[in-house]
Amino acid sequence: MEAELVGLSNVVDFSLGALFSRASMTVKIVMGILIFGSVWSWAIAIQKLIRFRIVRFQFRKFEKIFWSGKPLDELYDLLVKQSKGPMNKIFLSGMEEWERSHRDNGEIIPGSTFRIERIMDLNISKEHQKLVHSLGFLATVASAAPFIGLFGTVWGIKNTFEAIANTQNTNLAVVAPGVAEALVATALGLFAAIPAVIFYNKLSTDLDRIVKELETFSDEFTTMFSRQSED
């Protein structure tokens, strides 16, 4: 038996390239889909990690300026020139609505606090939609890739049994290559799914924290407007 296996290894090439080239068209398509999904998942994950890191840096920079003690009008003039980052955009939207909430005589229009809160919530929702974009692809790869790989495995094993039936030979030279090709599809499915799951969970947690910070700032900012409107 061992001698037969050694002889088989000297004849049949079991490298990934050879296994892919010998696979049926259906299994090749499955492998191609999984490779594409894996590469695209990594590209999305890297882009999102960089993007979220930049957003957190913008948060810290904005908070340093915002809590510097300057009047809101001066902060608006300063920040309107460098409108970068979700928190900065939310601040500007609140300030613009605040300015529109004053009558010509300087009195504050009733319900202005509610409108400011509403416009800031809408901008938080817009920023959330921008940041969450493409995360759905990671979730899809994480959930679907193992099943796609399993489909390729089942199809490859089916082809192996067909080869056995046609040749009426159960020699390892007939069975082993087909089984190996089938198992590669499962391996690719796991290779695509596992990083996608890890990155999706990581990025979803980071996104929740970012949105929470935006909502906290919005509440604090709305409270400031509410106090000023009561004075």
Tab-separated table of C-alpha atoms in Angstrom:
chain	number	residue	atom	x	y	z
A	1	MET	CA	0.000	0.000	0.000
A	2	GLU	CA	2.752	2.450	0.941
A	3	ALA	CA	4.640	1.612	-2.233
A	4	GLU	CA	1.499	2.283	-4.248
A	5	LEU	CA	1.097	5.692	-2.606
A	6	VAL	CA	4.720	6.588	-3.266
A	7	GLY	CA	4.364	5.601	-6.877
A	8	LEU	CA	1.189	7.620	-7.181
A	9	SER	CA	2.852	10.735	-5.759
A	10	ASN	CA	5.588	10.430	-8.381
A	11	VAL	CA	3.071	10.287	-11.232
A	12	VAL	CA	0.231	12.645	-10.261
A	13	ASP	CA	0.867	16.329	-9.592
A	14	PHE	CA	-1.094	17.451	-6.525
A	15	SER	CA	-0.060	21.119	-6.575
A	16	LEU	CA	-2.864	23.676	-6.393
A	17	GLY	CA	-2.291	24.778	-9.960
A	18	ALA	CA	-2.438	21.217	-11.256
A	19	LEU	CA	-5.533	20.405	-9.222
A	20	PHE	CA	-7.249	23.515	-10.571
A	21	SER	CA	-6.323	22.730	-14.172
A	22	ARG	CA	-7.612	19.147	-13.894
A	23	ALA	CA	-10.884	20.123	-12.212
A	24	SER	CA	-14.140	20.153	-14.155
A	25	MET	CA	-15.502	23.454	-15.436
A	26	THR	CA	-18.110	23.584	-12.651
A	27	VAL	CA	-15.485	23.131	-9.930
A	28	LYS	CA	-13.236	25.694	-11.636
A	29	ILE	CA	-16.080	28.221	-11.560
A	30	VAL	CA	-16.647	27.476	-7.876
A	31	MET	CA	-12.943	27.931	-7.133
A	32	GLY	CA	-12.867	31.145	-9.156
A	33	ILE	CA	-15.828	32.570	-7.238
A	34	LEU	CA	-14.227	31.708	-3.906
A	35	ILE	CA	-10.848	33.190	-4.881
A	36	PHE	CA	-12.552	36.382	-6.060
A	37	GLY	CA	-14.616	36.554	-2.870
A	38	SER	CA	-11.523	36.092	-0.724
A	39	VAL	CA	-9.465	38.734	-2.540
A	40	TRP	CA	-12.327	41.238	-2.560
A	41	SER	CA	-13.047	40.609	1.123
A	42	TRP	CA	-9.444	41.384	2.027
A	43	ALA	CA	-9.547	44.540	-0.106
A	44	ILE	CA	-12.740	45.736	1.618
A	45	ALA	CA	-11.407	44.867	5.077
A	46	ILE	CA	-8.140	46.751	4.564
A	47	GLN	CA	-9.943	49.764	3.105
A	48	LYS	CA	-12.413	49.849	6.002
A	49	LEU	CA	-9.710	49.446	8.650
A	50	ILE	CA	-7.851	52.419	7.186
A	51	ARG	CA	-11.073	54.436	6.825
A	52	PHE	CA	-12.190	53.807	10.414
A	53	ARG	CA	-8.744	54.689	11.699
A	54	ILE	CA	-8.892	58.001	9.827
A	55	VAL	CA	-12.381	58.692	11.208
A	56	ARG	CA	-11.212	58.110	14.784
A	57	PHE	CA	-8.270	60.451	14.177
A	58	GLN	CA	-10.692	63.086	12.832
A	59	PHE	CA	-12.830	62.631	15.943
A	60	ARG	CA	-9.901	63.338	18.245
A	61	LYS	CA	-8.852	66.353	16.180
A	62	PHE	CA	-12.391	67.767	16.139
A	63	GLU	CA	-12.926	67.246	19.868
A	64	LYS	CA	-9.666	69.045	20.616
A	65	ILE	CA	-10.890	72.084	18.681
A	66	PHE	CA	-14.505	71.892	19.858
A	67	TRP	CA	-13.688	71.718	23.555
A	68	SER	CA	-11.094	74.482	23.322
A	69	GLY	CA	-13.542	76.938	24.891
A	70	LYS	CA	-14.078	79.123	21.836
A	71	PRO	CA	-17.563	80.541	21.134
A	72	LEU	CA	-19.711	78.491	18.759
A	73	ASP	CA	-19.626	81.218	16.088
A	74	GLU	CA	-15.823	81.165	16.043
A	75	LEU	CA	-15.821	77.370	15.977
A	76	TYR	CA	-18.191	77.398	13.025
A	77	ASP	CA	-16.008	79.853	11.062
A	78	LEU	CA	-12.959	77.717	11.848
A	79	LEU	CA	-14.453	74.311	11.100
A	80	VAL	CA	-16.408	75.306	7.995
A	81	LYS	CA	-13.065	75.784	6.237
A	82	GLN	CA	-11.942	72.239	6.994
A	83	SER	CA	-15.121	70.189	6.657
A	84	LYS	CA	-13.604	66.755	7.169
A	85	GLY	CA	-14.934	63.887	9.200
A	86	PRO	CA	-18.447	62.806	10.183
A	87	MET	CA	-18.477	64.669	13.512
A	88	ASN	CA	-17.436	67.908	11.847
A	89	LYS	CA	-20.264	67.577	9.293
A	90	ILE	CA	-22.795	66.926	12.031
A	91	PHE	CA	-21.608	69.995	13.932
A	92	LEU	CA	-21.899	72.172	10.838
A	93	SER	CA	-25.394	70.875	10.055
A	94	GLY	CA	-26.494	71.673	13.602
A	95	MET	CA	-25.013	75.164	13.482
A	96	GLU	CA	-26.611	75.923	10.112
A	97	GLU	CA	-30.013	74.850	11.411
A	98	TRP	CA	-29.403	76.931	14.549
A	99	GLU	CA	-28.767	80.037	12.450
A	100	ARG	CA	-31.937	79.382	10.441
A	101	SER	CA	-33.880	79.096	13.691
A	102	HIS	CA	-33.506	82.805	14.498
A	103	ARG	CA	-35.979	85.454	13.397
A	104	ASP	CA	-34.813	88.791	12.040
A	105	ASN	CA	-35.251	90.362	15.468
A	106	GLY	CA	-32.991	87.731	17.052
A	107	GLU	CA	-35.728	85.683	18.696
A	108	ILE	CA	-35.510	81.904	18.503
A	109	ILE	CA	-38.267	80.155	16.555
A	110	PRO	CA	-40.185	77.692	18.764
A	111	GLY	CA	-39.255	74.049	18.227
A	112	SER	CA	-35.758	74.892	17.025
A	113	THR	CA	-34.139	72.355	19.366
A	114	PHE	CA	-36.234	69.554	17.903
A	115	ARG	CA	-35.331	70.561	14.341
A	116	ILE	CA	-31.627	70.736	15.197
A	117	GLU	CA	-31.785	67.311	16.809
A	118	ARG	CA	-33.656	65.955	13.797
A	119	ILE	CA	-31.206	67.315	11.215
A	120	MET	CA	-28.248	65.995	13.180
A	121	ASP	CA	-29.856	62.552	13.447
A	122	LEU	CA	-30.391	62.539	9.688
A	123	ASN	CA	-26.733	63.359	9.108
A	124	ILE	CA	-25.682	60.605	11.512
A	125	SER	CA	-27.798	58.199	9.476
A	126	LYS	CA	-26.131	59.384	6.254
A	127	GLU	CA	-22.653	58.971	7.715
A	128	HIS	CA	-23.599	55.516	8.997
A	129	GLN	CA	-24.719	54.488	5.512
A	130	LYS	CA	-21.407	55.645	4.065
A	131	LEU	CA	-19.345	53.800	6.653
A	132	VAL	CA	-21.378	50.584	6.545
A	133	HIS	CA	-21.137	50.386	2.748
A	134	SER	CA	-19.541	47.099	1.541
A	135	LEU	CA	-19.712	45.418	4.950
A	136	GLY	CA	-22.644	43.419	3.614
A	137	PHE	CA	-20.296	41.762	1.121
A	138	LEU	CA	-18.138	40.511	3.988
A	139	ALA	CA	-21.215	39.067	5.684
A	140	THR	CA	-22.257	37.381	2.449
A	141	VAL	CA	-18.839	35.804	1.924
A	142	ALA	CA	-18.677	34.717	5.559
A	143	SER	CA	-22.015	32.903	5.353
A	144	ALA	CA	-22.048	31.670	1.745
A	145	ALA	CA	-18.425	30.697	1.018
A	146	PRO	CA	-18.457	27.409	3.026
A	147	PHE	CA	-21.603	26.273	1.206
A	148	ILE	CA	-20.201	27.253	-2.188
A	149	GLY	CA	-17.041	25.305	-1.355
A	150	LEU	CA	-19.146	22.343	-0.211
A	151	PHE	CA	-21.023	22.427	-3.501
A	152	GLY	CA	-17.709	22.248	-5.358
A	153	THR	CA	-16.645	19.338	-3.165
A	154	VAL	CA	-19.859	17.407	-3.783
A	155	TRP	CA	-19.594	18.036	-7.513
A	156	GLY	CA	-15.965	16.932	-7.587
A	157	ILE	CA	-16.717	13.732	-5.686
A	158	LYS	CA	-19.604	13.055	-8.083
A	159	ASN	CA	-17.168	13.309	-10.967
A	160	THR	CA	-14.815	10.933	-9.149
A	161	PHE	CA	-17.530	8.305	-8.772
A	162	GLU	CA	-18.411	8.716	-12.429
A	163	ALA	CA	-14.766	8.139	-13.335
A	164	ILE	CA	-14.719	4.988	-11.179
A	165	ALA	CA	-17.897	3.732	-12.845
A	166	ASN	CA	-16.591	4.444	-16.366
A	167	THR	CA	-13.179	2.836	-15.819
A	168	GLN	CA	-14.431	0.194	-13.386
A	169	ASN	CA	-11.238	0.807	-11.486
A	170	THR	CA	-10.913	1.806	-7.834
A	171	ASN	CA	-7.162	2.320	-8.078
A	172	LEU	CA	-5.845	5.342	-6.182
A	173	ALA	CA	-4.643	6.804	-9.470
A	174	VAL	CA	-8.311	7.171	-10.446
A	175	VAL	CA	-9.780	8.113	-7.050
A	176	ALA	CA	-7.175	10.326	-5.400
A	177	PRO	CA	-6.938	13.205	-7.933
A	178	GLY	CA	-10.713	13.706	-8.015
A	179	VAL	CA	-11.026	13.624	-4.234
A	180	ALA	CA	-8.125	16.071	-3.895
A	181	GLU	CA	-9.721	18.475	-6.380
A	182	ALA	CA	-12.997	18.256	-4.485
A	183	LEU	CA	-11.374	18.941	-1.122
A	184	VAL	CA	-9.579	22.001	-2.508
A	185	ALA	CA	-12.996	23.592	-3.094
A	186	THR	CA	-13.911	23.116	0.573
A	187	ALA	CA	-10.534	24.488	1.652
A	188	LEU	CA	-11.010	27.577	-0.518
A	189	GLY	CA	-14.474	28.067	0.955
A	190	LEU	CA	-13.058	28.073	4.477
A	191	PHE	CA	-10.121	30.232	3.385
A	192	ALA	CA	-12.575	32.859	2.123
A	193	ALA	CA	-15.093	32.572	4.961
A	194	ILE	CA	-12.902	32.610	8.083
A	195	PRO	CA	-11.165	35.980	7.465
A	196	ALA	CA	-14.482	37.454	6.291
A	197	VAL	CA	-16.148	36.471	9.588
A	198	ILE	CA	-13.285	37.905	11.651
A	199	PHE	CA	-13.149	41.173	9.711
A	200	TYR	CA	-16.936	41.577	9.676
A	201	ASN	CA	-17.193	41.189	13.450
A	202	LYS	CA	-14.242	43.516	14.033
A	203	LEU	CA	-15.486	46.210	11.655
A	204	SER	CA	-19.085	45.973	12.889
A	205	THR	CA	-17.879	46.553	16.459
A	206	ASP	CA	-15.765	49.527	15.363
A	207	LEU	CA	-18.692	50.975	13.401
A	208	ASP	CA	-21.005	50.675	16.405
A	209	ARG	CA	-18.491	52.599	18.507
A	210	ILE	CA	-18.175	55.325	15.876
A	211	VAL	CA	-21.943	55.738	15.594
A	212	LYS	CA	-22.235	55.767	19.385
A	213	GLU	CA	-19.697	58.599	19.583
A	214	LEU	CA	-21.632	60.553	16.953
A	215	GLU	CA	-24.899	60.070	18.833
A	216	THR	CA	-23.283	61.111	22.122
A	217	PHE	CA	-21.884	64.263	20.529
A	218	SER	CA	-25.261	65.021	18.971
A	219	ASP	CA	-26.962	64.722	22.372
A	220	GLU	CA	-24.373	66.976	24.021
A	221	PHE	CA	-24.601	69.528	21.233
A	222	THR	CA	-28.407	69.544	21.307
A	223	THR	CA	-28.308	70.093	25.059
A	224	MET	CA	-26.087	73.132	24.530
A	225	PHE	CA	-28.592	74.613	22.065
A	226	SER	CA	-31.454	73.851	24.413
A	227	ARG	CA	-29.745	75.756	27.235
A	228	GLN	CA	-29.026	78.737	25.003
A	229	SER	CA	-32.629	78.861	23.781
A	230	GLU	CA	-33.855	78.949	27.364
A	231	ASP	CA	-31.545	81.847	28.332
